JSON list of C-alpha atoms in Angstrom, two decimals:
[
{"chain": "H", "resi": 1439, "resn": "UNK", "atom": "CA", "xyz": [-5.74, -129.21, -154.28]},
{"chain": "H", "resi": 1440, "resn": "UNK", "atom": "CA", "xyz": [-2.31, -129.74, -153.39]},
{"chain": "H", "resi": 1441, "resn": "UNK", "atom": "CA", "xyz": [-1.58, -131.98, -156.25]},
{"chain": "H", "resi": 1442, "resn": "UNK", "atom": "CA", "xyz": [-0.93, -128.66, -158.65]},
{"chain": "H", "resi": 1443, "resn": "UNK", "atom": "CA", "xyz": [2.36, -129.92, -159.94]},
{"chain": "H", "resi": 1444, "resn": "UNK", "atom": "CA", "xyz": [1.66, -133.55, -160.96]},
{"chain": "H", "resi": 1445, "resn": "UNK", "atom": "CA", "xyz": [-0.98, -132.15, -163.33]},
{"chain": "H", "resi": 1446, "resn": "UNK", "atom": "CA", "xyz": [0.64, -129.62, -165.01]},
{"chain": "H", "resi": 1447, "resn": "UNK", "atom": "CA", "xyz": [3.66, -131.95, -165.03]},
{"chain": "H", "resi": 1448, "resn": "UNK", "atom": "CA", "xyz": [1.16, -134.56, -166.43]},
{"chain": "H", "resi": 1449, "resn": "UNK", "atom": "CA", "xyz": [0.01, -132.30, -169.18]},
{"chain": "H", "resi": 1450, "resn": "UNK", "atom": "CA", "xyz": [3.72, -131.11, -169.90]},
{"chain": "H", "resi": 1451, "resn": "UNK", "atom": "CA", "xyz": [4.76, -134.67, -170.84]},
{"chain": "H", "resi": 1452, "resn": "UNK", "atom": "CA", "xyz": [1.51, -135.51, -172.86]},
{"chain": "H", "resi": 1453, "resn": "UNK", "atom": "CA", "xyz": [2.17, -132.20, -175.02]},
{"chain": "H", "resi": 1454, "resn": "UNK", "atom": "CA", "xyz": [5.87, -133.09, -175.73]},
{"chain": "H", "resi": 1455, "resn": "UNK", "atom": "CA", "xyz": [4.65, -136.57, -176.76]},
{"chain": "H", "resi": 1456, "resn": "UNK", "atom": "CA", "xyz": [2.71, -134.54, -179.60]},
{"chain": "H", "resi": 1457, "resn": "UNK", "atom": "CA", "xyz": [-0.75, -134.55, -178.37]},
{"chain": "H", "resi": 1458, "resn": "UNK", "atom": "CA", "xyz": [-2.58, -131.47, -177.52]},
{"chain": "H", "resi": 1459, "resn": "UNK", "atom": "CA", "xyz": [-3.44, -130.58, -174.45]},
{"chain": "H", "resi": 1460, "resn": "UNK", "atom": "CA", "xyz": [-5.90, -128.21, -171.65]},
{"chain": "H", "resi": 1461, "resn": "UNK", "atom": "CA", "xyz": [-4.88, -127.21, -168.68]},
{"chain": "H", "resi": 1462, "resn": "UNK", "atom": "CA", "xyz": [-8.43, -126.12, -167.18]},
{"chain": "H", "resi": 1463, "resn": "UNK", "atom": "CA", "xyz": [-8.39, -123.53, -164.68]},
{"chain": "H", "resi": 1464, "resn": "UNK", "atom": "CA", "xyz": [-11.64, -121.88, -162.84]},
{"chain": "H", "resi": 1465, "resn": "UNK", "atom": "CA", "xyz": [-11.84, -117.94, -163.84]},
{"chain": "H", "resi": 1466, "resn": "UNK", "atom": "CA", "xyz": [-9.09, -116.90, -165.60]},
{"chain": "H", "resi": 1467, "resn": "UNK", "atom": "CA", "xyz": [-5.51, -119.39, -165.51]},
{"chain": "H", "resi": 1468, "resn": "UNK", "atom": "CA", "xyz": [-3.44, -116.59, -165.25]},
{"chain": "H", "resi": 1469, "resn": "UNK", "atom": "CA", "xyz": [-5.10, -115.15, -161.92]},
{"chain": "H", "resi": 1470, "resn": "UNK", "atom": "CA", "xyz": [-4.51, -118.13, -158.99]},
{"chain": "H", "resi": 1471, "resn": "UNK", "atom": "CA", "xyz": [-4.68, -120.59, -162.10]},
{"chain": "H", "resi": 1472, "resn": "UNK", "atom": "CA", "xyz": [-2.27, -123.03, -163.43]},
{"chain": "H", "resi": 1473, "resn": "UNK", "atom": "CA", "xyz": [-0.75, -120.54, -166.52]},
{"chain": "H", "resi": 1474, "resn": "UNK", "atom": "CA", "xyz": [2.18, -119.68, -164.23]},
{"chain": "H", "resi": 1475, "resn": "UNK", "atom": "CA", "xyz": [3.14, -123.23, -162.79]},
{"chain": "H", "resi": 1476, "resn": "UNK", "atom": "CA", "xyz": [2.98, -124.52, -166.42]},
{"chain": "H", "resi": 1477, "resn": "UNK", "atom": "CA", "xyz": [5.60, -121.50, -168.07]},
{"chain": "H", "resi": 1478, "resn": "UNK", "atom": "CA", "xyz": [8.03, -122.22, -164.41]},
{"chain": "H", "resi": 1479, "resn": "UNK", "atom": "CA", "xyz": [7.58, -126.04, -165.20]},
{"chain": "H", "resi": 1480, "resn": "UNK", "atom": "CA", "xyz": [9.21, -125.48, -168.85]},
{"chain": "H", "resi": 1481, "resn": "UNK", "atom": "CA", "xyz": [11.38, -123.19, -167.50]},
{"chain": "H", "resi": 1482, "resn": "UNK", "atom": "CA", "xyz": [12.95, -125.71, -165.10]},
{"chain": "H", "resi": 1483, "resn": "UNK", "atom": "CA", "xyz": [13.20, -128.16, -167.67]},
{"chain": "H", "resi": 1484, "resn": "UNK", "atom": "CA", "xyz": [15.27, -125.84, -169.74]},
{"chain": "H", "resi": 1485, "resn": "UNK", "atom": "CA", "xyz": [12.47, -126.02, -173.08]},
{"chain": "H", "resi": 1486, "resn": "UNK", "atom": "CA", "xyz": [13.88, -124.07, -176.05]},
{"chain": "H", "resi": 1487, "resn": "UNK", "atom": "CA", "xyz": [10.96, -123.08, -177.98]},
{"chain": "H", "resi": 1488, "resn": "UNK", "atom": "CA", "xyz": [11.54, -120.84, -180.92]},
{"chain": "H", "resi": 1489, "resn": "UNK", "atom": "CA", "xyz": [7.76, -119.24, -180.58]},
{"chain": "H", "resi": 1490, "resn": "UNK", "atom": "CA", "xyz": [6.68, -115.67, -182.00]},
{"chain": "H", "resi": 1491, "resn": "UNK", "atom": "CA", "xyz": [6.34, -114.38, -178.22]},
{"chain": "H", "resi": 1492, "resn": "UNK", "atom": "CA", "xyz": [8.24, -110.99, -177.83]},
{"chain": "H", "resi": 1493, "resn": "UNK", "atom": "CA", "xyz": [9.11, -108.12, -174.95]},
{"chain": "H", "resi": 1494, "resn": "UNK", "atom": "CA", "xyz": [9.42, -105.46, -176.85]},
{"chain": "H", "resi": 1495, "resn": "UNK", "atom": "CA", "xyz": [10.15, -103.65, -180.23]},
{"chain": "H", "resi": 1496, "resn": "UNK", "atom": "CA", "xyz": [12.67, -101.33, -181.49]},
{"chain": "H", "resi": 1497, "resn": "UNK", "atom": "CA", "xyz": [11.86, -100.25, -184.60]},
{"chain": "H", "resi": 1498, "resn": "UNK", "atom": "CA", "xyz": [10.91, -102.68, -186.97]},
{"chain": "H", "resi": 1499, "resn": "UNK", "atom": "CA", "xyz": [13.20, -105.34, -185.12]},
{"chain": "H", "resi": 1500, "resn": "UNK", "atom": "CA", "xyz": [11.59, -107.71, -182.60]},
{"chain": "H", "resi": 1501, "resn": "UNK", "atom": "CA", "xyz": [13.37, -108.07, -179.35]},
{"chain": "H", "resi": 1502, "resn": "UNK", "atom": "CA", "xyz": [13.50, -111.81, -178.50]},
{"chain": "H", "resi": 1503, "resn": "UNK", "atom": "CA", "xyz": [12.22, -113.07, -175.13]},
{"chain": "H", "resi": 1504, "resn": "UNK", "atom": "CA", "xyz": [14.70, -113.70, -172.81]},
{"chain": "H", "resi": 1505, "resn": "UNK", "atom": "CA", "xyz": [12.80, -116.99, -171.63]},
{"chain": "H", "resi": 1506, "resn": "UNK", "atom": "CA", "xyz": [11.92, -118.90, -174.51]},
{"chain": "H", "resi": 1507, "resn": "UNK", "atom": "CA", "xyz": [8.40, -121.17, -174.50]},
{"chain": "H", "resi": 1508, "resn": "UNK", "atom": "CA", "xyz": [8.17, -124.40, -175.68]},
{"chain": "H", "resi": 1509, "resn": "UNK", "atom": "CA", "xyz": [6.59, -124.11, -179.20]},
{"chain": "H", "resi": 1510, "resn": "UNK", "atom": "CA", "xyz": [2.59, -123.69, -179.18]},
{"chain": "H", "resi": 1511, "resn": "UNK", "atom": "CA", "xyz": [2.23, -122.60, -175.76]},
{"chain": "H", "resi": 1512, "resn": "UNK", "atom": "CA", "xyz": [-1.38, -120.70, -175.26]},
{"chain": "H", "resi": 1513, "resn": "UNK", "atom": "CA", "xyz": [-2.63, -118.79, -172.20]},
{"chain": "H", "resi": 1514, "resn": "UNK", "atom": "CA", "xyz": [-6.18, -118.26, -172.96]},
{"chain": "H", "resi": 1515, "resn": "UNK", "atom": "CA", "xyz": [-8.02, -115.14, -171.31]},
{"chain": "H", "resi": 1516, "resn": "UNK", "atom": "CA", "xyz": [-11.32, -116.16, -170.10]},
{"chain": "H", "resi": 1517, "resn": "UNK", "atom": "CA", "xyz": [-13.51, -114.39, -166.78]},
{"chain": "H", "resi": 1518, "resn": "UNK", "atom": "CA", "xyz": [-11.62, -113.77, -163.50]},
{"chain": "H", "resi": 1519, "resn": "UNK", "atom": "CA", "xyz": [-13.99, -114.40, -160.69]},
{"chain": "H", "resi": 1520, "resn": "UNK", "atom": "CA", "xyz": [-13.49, -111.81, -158.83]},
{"chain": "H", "resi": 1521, "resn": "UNK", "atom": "CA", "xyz": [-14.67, -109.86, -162.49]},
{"chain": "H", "resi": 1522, "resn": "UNK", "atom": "CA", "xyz": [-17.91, -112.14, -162.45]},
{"chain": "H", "resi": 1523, "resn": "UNK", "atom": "CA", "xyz": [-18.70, -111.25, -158.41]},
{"chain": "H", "resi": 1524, "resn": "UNK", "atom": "CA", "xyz": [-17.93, -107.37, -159.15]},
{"chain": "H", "resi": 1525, "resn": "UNK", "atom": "CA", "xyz": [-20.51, -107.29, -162.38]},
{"chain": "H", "resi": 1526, "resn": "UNK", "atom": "CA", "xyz": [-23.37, -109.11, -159.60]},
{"chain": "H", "resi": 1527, "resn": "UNK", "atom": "CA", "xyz": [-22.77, -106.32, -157.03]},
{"chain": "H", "resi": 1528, "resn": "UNK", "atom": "CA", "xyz": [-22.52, -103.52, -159.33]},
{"chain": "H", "resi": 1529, "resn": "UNK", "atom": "CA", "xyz": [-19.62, -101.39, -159.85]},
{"chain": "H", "resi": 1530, "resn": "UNK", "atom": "CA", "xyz": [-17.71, -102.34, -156.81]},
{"chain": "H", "resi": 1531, "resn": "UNK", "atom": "CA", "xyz": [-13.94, -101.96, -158.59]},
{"chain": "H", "resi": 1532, "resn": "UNK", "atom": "CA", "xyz": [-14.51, -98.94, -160.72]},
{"chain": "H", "resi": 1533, "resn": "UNK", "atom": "CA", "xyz": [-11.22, -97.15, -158.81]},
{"chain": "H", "resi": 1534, "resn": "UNK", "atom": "CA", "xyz": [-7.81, -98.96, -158.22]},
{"chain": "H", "resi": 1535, "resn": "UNK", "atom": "CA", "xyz": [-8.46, -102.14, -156.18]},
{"chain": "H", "resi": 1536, "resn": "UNK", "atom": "CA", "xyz": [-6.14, -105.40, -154.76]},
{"chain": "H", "resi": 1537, "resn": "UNK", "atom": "CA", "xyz": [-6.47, -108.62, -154.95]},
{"chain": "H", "resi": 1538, "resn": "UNK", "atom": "CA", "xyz": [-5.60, -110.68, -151.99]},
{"chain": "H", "resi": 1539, "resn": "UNK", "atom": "CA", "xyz": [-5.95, -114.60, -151.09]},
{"chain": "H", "resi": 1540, "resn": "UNK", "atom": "CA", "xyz": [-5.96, -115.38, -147.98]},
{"chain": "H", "resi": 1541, "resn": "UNK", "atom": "CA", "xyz": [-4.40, -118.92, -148.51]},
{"chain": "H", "resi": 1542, "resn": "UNK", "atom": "CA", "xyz": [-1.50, -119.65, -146.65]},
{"chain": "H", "resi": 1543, "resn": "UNK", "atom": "CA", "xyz": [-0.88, -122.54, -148.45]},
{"chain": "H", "resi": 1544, "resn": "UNK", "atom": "CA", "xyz": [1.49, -121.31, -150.42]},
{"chain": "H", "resi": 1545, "resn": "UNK", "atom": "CA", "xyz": [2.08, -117.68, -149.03]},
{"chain": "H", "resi": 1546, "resn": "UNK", "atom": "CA", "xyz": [3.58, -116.91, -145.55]},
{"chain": "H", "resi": 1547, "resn": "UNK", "atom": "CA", "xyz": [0.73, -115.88, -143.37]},
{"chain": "H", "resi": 1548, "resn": "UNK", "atom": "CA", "xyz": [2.74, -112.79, -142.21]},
{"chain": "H", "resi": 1549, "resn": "UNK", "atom": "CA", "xyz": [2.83, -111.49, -145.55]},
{"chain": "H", "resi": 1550, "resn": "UNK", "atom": "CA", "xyz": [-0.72, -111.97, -146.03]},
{"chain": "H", "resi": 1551, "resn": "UNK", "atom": "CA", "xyz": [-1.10, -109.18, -142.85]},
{"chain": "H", "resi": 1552, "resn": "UNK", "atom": "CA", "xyz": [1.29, -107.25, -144.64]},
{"chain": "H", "resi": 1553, "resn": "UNK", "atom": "CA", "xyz": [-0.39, -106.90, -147.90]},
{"chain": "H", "resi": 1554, "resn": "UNK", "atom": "CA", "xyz": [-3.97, -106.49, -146.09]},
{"chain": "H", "resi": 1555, "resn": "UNK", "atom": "CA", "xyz": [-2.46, -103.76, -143.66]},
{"chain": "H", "resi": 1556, "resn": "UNK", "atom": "CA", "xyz": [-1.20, -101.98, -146.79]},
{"chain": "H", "resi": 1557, "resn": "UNK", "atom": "CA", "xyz": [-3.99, -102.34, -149.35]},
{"chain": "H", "resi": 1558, "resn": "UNK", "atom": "CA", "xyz": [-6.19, -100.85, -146.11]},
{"chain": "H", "resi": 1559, "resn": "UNK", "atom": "CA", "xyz": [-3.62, -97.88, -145.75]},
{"chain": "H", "resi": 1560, "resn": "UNK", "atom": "CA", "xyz": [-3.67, -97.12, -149.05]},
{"chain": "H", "resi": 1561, "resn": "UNK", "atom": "CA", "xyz": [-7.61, -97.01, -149.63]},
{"chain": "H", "resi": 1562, "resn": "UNK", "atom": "CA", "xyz": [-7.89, -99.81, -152.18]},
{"chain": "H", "resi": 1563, "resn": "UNK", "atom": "CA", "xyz": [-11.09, -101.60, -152.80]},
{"chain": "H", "resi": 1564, "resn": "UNK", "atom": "CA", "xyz": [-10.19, -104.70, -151.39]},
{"chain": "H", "resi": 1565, "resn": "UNK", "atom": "CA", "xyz": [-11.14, -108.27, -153.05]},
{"chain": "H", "resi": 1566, "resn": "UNK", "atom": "CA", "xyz": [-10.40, -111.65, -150.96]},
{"chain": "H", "resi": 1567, "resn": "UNK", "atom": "CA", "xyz": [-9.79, -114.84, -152.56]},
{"chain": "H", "resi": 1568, "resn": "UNK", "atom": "CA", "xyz": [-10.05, -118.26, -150.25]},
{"chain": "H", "resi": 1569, "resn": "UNK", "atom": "CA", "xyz": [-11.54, -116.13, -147.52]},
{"chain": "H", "resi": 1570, "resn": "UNK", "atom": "CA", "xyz": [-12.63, -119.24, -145.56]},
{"chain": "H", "resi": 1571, "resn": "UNK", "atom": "CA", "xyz": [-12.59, -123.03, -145.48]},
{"chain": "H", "resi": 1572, "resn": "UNK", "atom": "CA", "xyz": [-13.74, -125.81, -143.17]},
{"chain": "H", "resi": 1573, "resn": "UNK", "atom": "CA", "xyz": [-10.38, -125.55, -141.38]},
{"chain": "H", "resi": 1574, "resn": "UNK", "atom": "CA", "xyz": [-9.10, -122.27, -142.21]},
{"chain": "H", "resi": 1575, "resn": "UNK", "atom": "CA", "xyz": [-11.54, -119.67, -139.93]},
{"chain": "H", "resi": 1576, "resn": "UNK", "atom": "CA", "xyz": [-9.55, -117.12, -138.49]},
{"chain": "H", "resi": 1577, "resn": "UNK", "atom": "CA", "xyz": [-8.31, -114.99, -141.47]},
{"chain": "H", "resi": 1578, "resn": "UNK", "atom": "CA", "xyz": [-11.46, -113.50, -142.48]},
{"chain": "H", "resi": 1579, "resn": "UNK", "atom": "CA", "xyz": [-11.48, -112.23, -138.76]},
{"chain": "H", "resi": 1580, "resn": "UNK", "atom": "CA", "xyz": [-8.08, -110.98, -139.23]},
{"chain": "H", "resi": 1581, "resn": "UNK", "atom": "CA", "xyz": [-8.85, -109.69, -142.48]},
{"chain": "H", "resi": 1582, "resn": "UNK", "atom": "CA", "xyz": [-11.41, -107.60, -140.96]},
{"chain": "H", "resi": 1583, "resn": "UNK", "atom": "CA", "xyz": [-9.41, -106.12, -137.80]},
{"chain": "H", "resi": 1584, "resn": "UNK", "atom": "CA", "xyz": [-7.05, -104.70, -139.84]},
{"chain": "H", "resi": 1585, "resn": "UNK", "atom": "CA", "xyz": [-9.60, -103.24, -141.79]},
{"chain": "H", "resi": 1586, "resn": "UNK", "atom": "CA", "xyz": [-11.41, -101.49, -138.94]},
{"chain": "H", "resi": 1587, "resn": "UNK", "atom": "CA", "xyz": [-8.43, -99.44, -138.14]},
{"chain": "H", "resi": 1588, "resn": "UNK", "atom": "CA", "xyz": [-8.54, -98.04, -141.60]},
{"chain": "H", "resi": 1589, "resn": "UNK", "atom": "CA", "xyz": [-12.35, -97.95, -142.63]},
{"chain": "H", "resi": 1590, "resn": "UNK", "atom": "CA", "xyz": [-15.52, -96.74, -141.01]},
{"chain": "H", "resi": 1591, "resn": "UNK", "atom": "CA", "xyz": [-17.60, -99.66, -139.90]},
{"chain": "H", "resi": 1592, "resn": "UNK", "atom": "CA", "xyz": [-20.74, -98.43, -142.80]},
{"chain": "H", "resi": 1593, "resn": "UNK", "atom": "CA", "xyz": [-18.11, -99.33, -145.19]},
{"chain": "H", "resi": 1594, "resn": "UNK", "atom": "CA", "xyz": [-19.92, -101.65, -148.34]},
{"chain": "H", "resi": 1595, "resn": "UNK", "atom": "CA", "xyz": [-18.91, -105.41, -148.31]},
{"chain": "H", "resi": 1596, "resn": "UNK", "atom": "CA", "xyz": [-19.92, -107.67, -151.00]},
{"chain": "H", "resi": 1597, "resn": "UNK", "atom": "CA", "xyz": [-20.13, -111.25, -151.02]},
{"chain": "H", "resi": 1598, "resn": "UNK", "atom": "CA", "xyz": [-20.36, -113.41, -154.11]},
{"chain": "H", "resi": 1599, "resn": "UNK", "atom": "CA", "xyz": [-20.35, -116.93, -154.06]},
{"chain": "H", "resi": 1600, "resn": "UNK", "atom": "CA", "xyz": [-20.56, -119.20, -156.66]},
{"chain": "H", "resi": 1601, "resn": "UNK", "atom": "CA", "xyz": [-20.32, -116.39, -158.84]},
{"chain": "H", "resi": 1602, "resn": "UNK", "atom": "CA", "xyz": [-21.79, -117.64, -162.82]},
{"chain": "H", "resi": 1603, "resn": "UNK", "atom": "CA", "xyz": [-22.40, -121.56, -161.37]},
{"chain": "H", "resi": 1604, "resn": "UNK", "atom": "CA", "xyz": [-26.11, -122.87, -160.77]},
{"chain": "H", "resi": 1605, "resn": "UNK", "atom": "CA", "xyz": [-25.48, -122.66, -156.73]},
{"chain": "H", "resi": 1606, "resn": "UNK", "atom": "CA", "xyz": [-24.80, -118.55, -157.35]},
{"chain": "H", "resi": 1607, "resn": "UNK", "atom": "CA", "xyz": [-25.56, -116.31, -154.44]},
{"chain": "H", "resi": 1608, "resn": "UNK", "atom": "CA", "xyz": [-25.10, -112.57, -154.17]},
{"chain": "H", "resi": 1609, "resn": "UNK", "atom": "CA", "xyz": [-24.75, -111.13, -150.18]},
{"chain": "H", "resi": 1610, "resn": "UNK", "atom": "CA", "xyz": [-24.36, -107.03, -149.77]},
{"chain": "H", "resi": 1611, "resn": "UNK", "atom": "CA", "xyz": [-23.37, -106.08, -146.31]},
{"chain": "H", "resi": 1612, "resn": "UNK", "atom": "CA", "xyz": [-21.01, -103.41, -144.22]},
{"chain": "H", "resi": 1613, "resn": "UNK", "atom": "CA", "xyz": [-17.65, -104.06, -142.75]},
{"chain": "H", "resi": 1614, "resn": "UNK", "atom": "CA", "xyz": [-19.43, -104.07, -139.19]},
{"chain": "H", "resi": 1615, "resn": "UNK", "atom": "CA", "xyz": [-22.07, -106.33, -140.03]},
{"chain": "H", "resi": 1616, "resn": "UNK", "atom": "CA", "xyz": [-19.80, -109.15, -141.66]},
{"chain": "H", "resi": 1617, "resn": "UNK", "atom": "CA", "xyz": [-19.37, -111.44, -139.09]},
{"chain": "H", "resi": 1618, "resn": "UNK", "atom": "CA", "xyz": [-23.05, -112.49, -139.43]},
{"chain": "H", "resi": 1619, "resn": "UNK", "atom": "CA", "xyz": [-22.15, -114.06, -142.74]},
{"chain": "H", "resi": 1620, "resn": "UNK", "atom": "CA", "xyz": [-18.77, -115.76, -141.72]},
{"chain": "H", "resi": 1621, "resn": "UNK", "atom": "CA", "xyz": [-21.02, -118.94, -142.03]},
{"chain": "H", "resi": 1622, "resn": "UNK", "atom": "CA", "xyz": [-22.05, -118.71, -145.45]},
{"chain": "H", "resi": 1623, "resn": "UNK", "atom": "CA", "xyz": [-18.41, -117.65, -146.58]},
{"chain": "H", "resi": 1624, "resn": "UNK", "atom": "CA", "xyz": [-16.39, -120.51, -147.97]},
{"chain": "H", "resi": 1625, "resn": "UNK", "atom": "CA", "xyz": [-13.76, -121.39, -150.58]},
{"chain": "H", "resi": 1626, "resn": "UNK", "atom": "CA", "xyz": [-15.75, -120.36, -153.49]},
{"chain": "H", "resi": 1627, "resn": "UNK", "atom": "CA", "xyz": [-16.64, -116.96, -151.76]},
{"chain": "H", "resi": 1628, "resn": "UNK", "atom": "CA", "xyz": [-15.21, -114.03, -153.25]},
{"chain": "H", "resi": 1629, "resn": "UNK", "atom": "CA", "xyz": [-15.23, -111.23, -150.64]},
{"chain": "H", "resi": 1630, "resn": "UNK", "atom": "CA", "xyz": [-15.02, -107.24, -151.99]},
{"chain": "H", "resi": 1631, "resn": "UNK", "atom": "CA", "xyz": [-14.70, -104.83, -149.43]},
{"chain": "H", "resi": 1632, "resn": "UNK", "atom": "CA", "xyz": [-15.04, -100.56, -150.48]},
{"chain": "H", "resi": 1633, "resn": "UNK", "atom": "CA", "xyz": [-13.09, -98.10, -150.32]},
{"chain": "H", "resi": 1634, "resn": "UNK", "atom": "CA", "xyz": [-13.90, -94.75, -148.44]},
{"chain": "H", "resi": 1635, "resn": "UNK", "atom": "CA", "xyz": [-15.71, -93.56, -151.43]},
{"chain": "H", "resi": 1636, "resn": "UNK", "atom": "CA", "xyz": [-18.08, -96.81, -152.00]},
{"chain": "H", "resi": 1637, "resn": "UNK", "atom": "CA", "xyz": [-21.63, -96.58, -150.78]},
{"chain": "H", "resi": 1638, "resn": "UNK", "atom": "CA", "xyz": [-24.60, -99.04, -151.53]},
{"chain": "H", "resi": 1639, "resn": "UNK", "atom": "CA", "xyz": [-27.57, -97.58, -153.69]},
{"chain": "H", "resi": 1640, "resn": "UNK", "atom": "CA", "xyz": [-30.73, -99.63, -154.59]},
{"chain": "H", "resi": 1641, "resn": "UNK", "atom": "CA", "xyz": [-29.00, -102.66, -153.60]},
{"chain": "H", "resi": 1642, "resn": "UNK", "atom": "CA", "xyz": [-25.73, -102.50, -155.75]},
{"chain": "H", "resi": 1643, "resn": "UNK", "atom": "CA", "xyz": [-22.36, -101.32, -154.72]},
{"chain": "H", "resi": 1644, "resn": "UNK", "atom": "CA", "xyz": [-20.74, -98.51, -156.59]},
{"chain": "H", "resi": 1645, "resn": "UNK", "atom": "CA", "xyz": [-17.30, -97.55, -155.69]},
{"chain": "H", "resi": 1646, "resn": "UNK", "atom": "CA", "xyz": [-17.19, -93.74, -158.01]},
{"chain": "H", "resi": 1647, "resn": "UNK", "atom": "CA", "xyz": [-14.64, -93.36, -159.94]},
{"chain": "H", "resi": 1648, "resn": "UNK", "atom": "CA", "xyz": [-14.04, -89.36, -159.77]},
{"chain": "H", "resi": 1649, "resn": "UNK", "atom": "CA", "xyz": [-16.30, -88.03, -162.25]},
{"chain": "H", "resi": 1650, "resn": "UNK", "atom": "CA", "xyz": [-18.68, -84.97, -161.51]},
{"chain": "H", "resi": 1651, "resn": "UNK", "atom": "CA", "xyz": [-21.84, -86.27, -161.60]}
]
């Protein structure tokens, strides 16, 4: 942590010295990963790749992108986690849902309110990344708040952590009840909260997605 840049800068330099390189990311690199830092790194360094990538076609004419990528460039779709806690508790995103991290590390706490206060208003199943660390206590309390203004307390919460590793443990619970868990919540704790619709049946979650059943 914290140290982001020096390794994808690391692995930039090794790749234009002709080796090939990883740049390993838990979940999927493209979601909280390192994909992103890696395409602004080449950016900044003004690469001129002549790769195959495209924005759009006309025709049978391919328009060229307007950033070009340093030849050979891969982003490589592998299994969000937030994908991997959702399959454990069921069918917890079937409807529209946000995604939310509740780092401040890099984003202004302020807007991390925002974007909770809005997901809430606008009845989106909710998933929290980095709910809770060692230091950092008080945003899943915040988190929750705002959430009580907006959703009944009976509202499904699951809680996934570890989700696919050895140490994997599944949690379901209500918006009311959470606090009792706070302890077992930590950085590799991903945190889906309903929407109005979700309800908990046999022990999964299943948030319906509109069809008459």
């Amino acid at each position: 942590m914290m140290h982001e840049v020096e390794r994808c800068q690391k692995a930039i330099d090794i790749a234009l010295s002709g080796q090939k390189v990883a740049v390993v990311s838990s979940g999927d690199s493209g979601i909280y990963g390192m994909a992103g830092l890696v395409l602004e790194l080449l950016k900044g360094q003004g690469s001129k790749g002549t790769g195959s990538r495209v924005m759009g076609q006309e025709k049978n004419k391919l328009a060229p992108c307007p950033m070009p990528l340093a030849p050979g460039v891969t982003v490589i779709p592998r299994v969000p986690a937030f994908c991997s806690a959702a399959s454990l508790l069921g069918a917890p995103i079937m409807h529209d849902f946000a995604s939310i991290s509740l780092s401040d590390l890099l984003t202004p706490y302020d807007i991390i309110l925002k974007r909770i206060k809005s997901a809430a208003e606008a009845d989106f199943v909710i998933i929290l990344y980095n709910p809770k660390s060692k230091k950092r206590i008080k945003q899943i309390e915040d988190a929750r708040d705002i959430l009580l203004k907006h959703r009944e307390g009976s509202t499904p919460v699951g809680i996934v952590k570890g989700a696919s590793r050895e140490h994997e443990e599944v949690k379901i619970t209500t918006l009311s009840d959470l606090p009792e868990y706070y302890e077992f919540i930590d950085m590799q704790t991903i945190v889906i909260i309903g929407n109005s619709s979700s309800y908990i049946i046999d022990n999964w979650i299943v948030t319906p997605r509109g069809y008459k059943v």
